[in-house]
Short mmCIF file of C-alpha atoms in Angstrom, two decimals:
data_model
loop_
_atom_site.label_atom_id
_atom_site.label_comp_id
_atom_site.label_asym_id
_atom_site.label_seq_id
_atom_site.Cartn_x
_atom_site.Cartn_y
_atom_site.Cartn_z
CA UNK A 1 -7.98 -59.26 -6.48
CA UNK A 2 -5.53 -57.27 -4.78
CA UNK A 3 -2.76 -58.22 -2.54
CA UNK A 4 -1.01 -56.47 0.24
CA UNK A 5 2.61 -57.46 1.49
CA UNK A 6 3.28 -56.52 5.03
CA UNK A 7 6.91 -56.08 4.82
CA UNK A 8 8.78 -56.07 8.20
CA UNK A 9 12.52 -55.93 9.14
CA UNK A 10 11.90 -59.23 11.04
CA UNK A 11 13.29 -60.79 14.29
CA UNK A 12 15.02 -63.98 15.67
CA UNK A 13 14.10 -63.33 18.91
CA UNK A 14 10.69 -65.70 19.90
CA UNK A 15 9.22 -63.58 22.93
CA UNK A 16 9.57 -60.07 20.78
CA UNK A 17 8.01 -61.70 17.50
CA UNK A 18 5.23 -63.01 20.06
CA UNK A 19 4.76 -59.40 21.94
CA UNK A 20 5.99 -57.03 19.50
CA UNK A 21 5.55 -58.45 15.57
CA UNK A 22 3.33 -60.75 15.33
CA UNK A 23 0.01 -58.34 16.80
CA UNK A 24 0.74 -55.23 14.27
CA UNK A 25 0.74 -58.36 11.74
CA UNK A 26 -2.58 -59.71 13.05
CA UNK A 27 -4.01 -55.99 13.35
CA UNK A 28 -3.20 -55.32 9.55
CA UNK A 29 -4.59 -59.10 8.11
CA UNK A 30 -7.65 -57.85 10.31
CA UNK A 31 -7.60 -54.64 8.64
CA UNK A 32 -7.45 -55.94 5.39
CA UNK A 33 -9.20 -59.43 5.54
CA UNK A 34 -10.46 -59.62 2.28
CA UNK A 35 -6.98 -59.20 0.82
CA UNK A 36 -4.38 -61.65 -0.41
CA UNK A 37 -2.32 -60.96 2.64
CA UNK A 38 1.91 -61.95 2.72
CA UNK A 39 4.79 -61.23 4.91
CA UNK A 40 7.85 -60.99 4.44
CA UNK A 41 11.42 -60.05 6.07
CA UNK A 42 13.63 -57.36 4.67
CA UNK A 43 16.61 -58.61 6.65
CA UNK A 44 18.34 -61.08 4.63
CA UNK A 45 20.26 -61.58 8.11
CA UNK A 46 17.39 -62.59 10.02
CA UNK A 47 15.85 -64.80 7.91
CA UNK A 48 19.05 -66.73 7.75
CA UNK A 49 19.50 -66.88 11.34
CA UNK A 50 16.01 -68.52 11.60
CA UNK A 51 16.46 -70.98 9.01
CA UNK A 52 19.45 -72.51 10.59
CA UNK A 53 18.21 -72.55 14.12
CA UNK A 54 14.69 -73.27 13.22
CA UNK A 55 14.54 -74.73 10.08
CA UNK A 56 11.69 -71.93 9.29
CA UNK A 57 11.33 -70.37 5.47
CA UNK A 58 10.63 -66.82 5.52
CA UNK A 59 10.29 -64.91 2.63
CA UNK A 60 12.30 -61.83 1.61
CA UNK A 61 10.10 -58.85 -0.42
CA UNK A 62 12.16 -60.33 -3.76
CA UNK A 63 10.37 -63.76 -3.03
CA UNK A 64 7.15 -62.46 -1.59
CA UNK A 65 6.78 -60.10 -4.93
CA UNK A 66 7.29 -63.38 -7.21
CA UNK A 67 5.07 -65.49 -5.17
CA UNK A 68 2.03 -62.91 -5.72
CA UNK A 69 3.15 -62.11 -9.36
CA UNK A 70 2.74 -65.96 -9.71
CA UNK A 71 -0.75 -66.26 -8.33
CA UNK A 72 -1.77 -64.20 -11.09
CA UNK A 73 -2.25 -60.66 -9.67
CA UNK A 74 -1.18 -57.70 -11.43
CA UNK A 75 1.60 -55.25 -10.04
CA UNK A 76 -1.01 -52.38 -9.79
CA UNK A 77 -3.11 -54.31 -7.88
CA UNK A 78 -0.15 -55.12 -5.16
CA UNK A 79 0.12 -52.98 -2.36
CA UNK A 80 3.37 -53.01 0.49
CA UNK A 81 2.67 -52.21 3.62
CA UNK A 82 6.38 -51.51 5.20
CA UNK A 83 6.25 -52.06 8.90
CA UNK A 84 9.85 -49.98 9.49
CA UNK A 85 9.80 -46.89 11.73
CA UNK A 86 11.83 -44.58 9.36
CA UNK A 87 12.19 -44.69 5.48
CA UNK A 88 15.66 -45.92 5.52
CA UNK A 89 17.59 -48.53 4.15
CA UNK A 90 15.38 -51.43 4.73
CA UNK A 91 12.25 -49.20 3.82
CA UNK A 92 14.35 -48.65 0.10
CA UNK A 93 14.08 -52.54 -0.18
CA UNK A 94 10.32 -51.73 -0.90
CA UNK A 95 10.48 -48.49 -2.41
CA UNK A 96 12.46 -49.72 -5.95
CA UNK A 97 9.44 -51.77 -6.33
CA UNK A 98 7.37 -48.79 -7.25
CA UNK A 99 8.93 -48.30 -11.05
CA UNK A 100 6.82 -51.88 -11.77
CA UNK A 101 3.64 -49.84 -10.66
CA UNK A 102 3.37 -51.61 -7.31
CA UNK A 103 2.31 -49.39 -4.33
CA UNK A 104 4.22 -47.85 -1.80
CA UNK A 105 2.83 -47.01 1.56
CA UNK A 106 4.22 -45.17 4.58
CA UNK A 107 6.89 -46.48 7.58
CA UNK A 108 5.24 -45.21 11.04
CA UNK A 109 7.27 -42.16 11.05
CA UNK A 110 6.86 -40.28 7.88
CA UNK A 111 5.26 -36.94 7.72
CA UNK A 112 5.06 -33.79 10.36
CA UNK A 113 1.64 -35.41 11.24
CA UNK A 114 2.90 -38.59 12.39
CA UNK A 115 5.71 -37.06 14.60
CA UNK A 116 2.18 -34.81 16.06
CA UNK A 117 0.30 -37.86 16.99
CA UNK A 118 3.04 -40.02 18.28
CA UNK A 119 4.02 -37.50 20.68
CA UNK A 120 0.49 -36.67 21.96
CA UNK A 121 -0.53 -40.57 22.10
CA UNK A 122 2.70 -41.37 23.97
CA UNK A 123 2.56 -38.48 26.22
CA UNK A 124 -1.37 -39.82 26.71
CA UNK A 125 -0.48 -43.29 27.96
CA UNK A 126 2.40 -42.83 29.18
CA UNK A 127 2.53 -38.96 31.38
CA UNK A 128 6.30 -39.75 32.59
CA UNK A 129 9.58 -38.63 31.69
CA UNK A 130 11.06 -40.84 29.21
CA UNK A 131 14.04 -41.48 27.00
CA UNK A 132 13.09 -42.77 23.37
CA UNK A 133 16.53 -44.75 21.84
CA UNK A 134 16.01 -45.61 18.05
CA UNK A 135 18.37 -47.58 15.91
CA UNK A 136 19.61 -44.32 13.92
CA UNK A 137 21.96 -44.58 10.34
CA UNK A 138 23.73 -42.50 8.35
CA UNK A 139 20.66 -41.97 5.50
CA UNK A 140 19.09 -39.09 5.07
CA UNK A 141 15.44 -40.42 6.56
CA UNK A 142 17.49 -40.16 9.86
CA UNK A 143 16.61 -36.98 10.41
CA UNK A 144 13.33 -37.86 11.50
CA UNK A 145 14.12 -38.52 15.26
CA UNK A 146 16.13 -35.00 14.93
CA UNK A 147 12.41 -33.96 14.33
CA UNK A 148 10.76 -35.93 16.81
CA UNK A 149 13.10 -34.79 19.72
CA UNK A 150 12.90 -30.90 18.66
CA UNK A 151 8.67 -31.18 18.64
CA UNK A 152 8.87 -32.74 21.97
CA UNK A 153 10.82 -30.06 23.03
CA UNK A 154 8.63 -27.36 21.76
CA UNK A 155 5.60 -29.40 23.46
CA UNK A 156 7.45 -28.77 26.74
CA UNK A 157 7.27 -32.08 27.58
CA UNK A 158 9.91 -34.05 28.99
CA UNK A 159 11.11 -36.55 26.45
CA UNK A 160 14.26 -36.97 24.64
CA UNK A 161 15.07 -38.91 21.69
CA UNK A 162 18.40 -40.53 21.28
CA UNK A 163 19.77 -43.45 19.02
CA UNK A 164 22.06 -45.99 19.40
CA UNK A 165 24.24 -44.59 16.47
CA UNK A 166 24.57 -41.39 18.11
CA UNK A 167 22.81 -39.74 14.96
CA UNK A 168 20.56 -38.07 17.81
CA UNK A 169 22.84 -37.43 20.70
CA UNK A 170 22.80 -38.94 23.95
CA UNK A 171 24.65 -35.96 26.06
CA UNK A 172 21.94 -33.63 24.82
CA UNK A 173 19.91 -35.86 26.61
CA UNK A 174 21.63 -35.81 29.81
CA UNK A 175 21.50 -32.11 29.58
CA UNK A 176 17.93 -31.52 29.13
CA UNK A 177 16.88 -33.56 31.75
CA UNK A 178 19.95 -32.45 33.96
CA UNK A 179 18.33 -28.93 33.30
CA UNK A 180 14.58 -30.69 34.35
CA UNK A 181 15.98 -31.84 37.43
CA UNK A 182 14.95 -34.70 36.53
CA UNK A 183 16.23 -37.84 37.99
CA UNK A 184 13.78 -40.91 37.15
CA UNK A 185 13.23 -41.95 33.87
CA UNK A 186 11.34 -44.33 31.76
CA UNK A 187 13.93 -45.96 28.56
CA UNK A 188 12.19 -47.06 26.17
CA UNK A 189 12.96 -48.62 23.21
CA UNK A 190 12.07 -46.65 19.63
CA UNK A 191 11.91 -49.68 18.12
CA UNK A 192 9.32 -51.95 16.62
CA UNK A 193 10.88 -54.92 18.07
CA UNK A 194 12.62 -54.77 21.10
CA UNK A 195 15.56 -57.72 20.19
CA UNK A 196 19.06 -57.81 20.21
CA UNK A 197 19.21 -53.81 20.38
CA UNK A 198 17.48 -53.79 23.29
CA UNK A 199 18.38 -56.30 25.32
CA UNK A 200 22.38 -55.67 24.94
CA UNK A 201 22.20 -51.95 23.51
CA UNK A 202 20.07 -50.55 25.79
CA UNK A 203 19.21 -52.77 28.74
CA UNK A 204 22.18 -54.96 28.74
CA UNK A 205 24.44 -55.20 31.41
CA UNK A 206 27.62 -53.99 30.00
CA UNK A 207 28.61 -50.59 31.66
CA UNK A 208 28.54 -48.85 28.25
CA UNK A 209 24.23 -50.17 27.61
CA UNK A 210 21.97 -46.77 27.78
CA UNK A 211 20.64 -48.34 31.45
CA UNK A 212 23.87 -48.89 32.69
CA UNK A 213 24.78 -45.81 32.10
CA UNK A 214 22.31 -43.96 33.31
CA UNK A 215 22.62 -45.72 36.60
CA UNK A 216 26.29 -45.25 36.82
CA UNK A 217 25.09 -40.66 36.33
CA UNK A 218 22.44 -41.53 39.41
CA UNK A 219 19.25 -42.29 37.52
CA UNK A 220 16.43 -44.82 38.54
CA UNK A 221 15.33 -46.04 35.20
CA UNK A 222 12.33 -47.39 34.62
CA UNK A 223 13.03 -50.27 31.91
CA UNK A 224 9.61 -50.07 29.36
CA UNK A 225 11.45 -53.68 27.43
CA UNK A 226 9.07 -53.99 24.62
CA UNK A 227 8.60 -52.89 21.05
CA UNK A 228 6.38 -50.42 20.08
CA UNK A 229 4.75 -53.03 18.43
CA UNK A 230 3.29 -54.24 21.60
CA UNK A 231 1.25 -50.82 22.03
CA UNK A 232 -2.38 -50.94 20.75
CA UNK A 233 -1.85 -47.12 19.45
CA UNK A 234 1.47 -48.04 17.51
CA UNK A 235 -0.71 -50.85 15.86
CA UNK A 236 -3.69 -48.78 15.34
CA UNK A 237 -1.17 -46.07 13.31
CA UNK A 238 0.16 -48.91 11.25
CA UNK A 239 -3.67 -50.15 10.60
CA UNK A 240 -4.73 -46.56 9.61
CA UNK A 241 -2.09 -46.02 7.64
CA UNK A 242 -2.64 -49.09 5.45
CA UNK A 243 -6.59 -48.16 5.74
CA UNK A 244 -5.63 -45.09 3.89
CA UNK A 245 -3.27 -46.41 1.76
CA UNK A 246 -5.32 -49.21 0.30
CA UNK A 247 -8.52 -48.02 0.23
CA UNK A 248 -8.04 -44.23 0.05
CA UNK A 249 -10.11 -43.79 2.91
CA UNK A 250 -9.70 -40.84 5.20
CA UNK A 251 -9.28 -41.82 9.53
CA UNK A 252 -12.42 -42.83 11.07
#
């Protein structure tokens, strides 16, 4: 038997677990249906927060990993399926686990291919200009939305990439659509789960929030409030990825 652990950052915020989390989670036990399926939190945060307000156990990948150990399957037969955007911090959480012989798989944003396909899917549904803001840190995996912003770029097509820890820049973004003559914009969250980040980070009202901001230079923004987990091609990456991953099977 093997078992897959869908490992996610996690949430205390009930509307973006219902729109954002909780379908990639349903599109991957789908995916994977005759698997022993678990999830499980990487934020040790989180799943405090929801445990005092709620009363709600969730498991952290420590716990998860001893829970499926204890049901009697083997580490080579487990399988985590990391639902983070970059391999970061909370992705290397997971990735220690693969010493014991326990697989690995990919965060949505991994290789040159993903960066291809989530800027022609997103440019495909969405034909506007638009301002991406990710989470951003000081590791290395950052680098990624330095990679994502420069292919758009070379696309020619009028999105910017920007995080909230200014590892991406947000004046380079005012320039390049300053140089667009550009005025309206969509903001959208490059996040999995739009939560506390985007509701006081980047929607909030406080005059230094990305859509305040932009407002006070003479944009109309056009707030896009949910996680990329509420986008059927966002969960259908994450579900082909773990298709792969699992089962070695090439895309359909």
């Amino acid at each position: 038997m093997k078992a897959l652990l869908i490992a996610a950052f996690g949430t205390t915020h009930r509307d973006a677990l219902k729109r954002d989390l909780d379908p990639v989670i349903e599109r991957l036990k789908e995916e994977c249906s005759d698997l022993d399926v678990t999830v499980a939190f990487t934020s040790r945060r989180v799943i405090e927060r929801l445990k005092h307000r709620d009363g709600s156990t969730v498991l952290n990948e420590t716990e998860a990993i001893r829970s499926i150990r204890e049901r009697g399957i083997r580490d080579e037969d487990i399988y985590i399926q990391p639902l983070h955007i970059i391999a970061g911090r909370e992705f290397e959480k997971l990735s220690i686990y693969e010493k014991d012989g326990i697989h690995i798989g990919e965060p949505l944003l991994y290789r040159r291919e993903d960066l291809e396909r989530f800027a022609r899917k997103l440019w495909e549904e969405s034909p506007e200009p638009t301002w991406l803001v990710g989470h951003g840190s000081s590791h290395s995996a950052d680098k990624i939305y330095g990679e994502l912003d420069r292919l758009l770029k070379e696309k020619d097509l009028p999105v910017v990439v920007s995080t909230l820890e200014e590892t991406s820049g947000r004046e380079e973004a005012y320039e390049r659509f300053g140089s667009l003559g550009i005025s309206e914009v969509t903001l959208r969250p490059l996040l999995l789960v739009a939560g506390d980040h985007a509701k006081n980070d980047i929607f909030g009202e406080e005059e230094d929030s990305y859509q305040s901001e932009m407002e006070s230079r003479g944009f109309k923004v056009r707030p896009a409030v949910e996680g990329l987990g509420s986008l059927a091609w966002i969960r259908d990456m994450y579900a082909e990825k773990c298709r792969r991953f699992v089962r070695g099977e090439d895309d359909a």
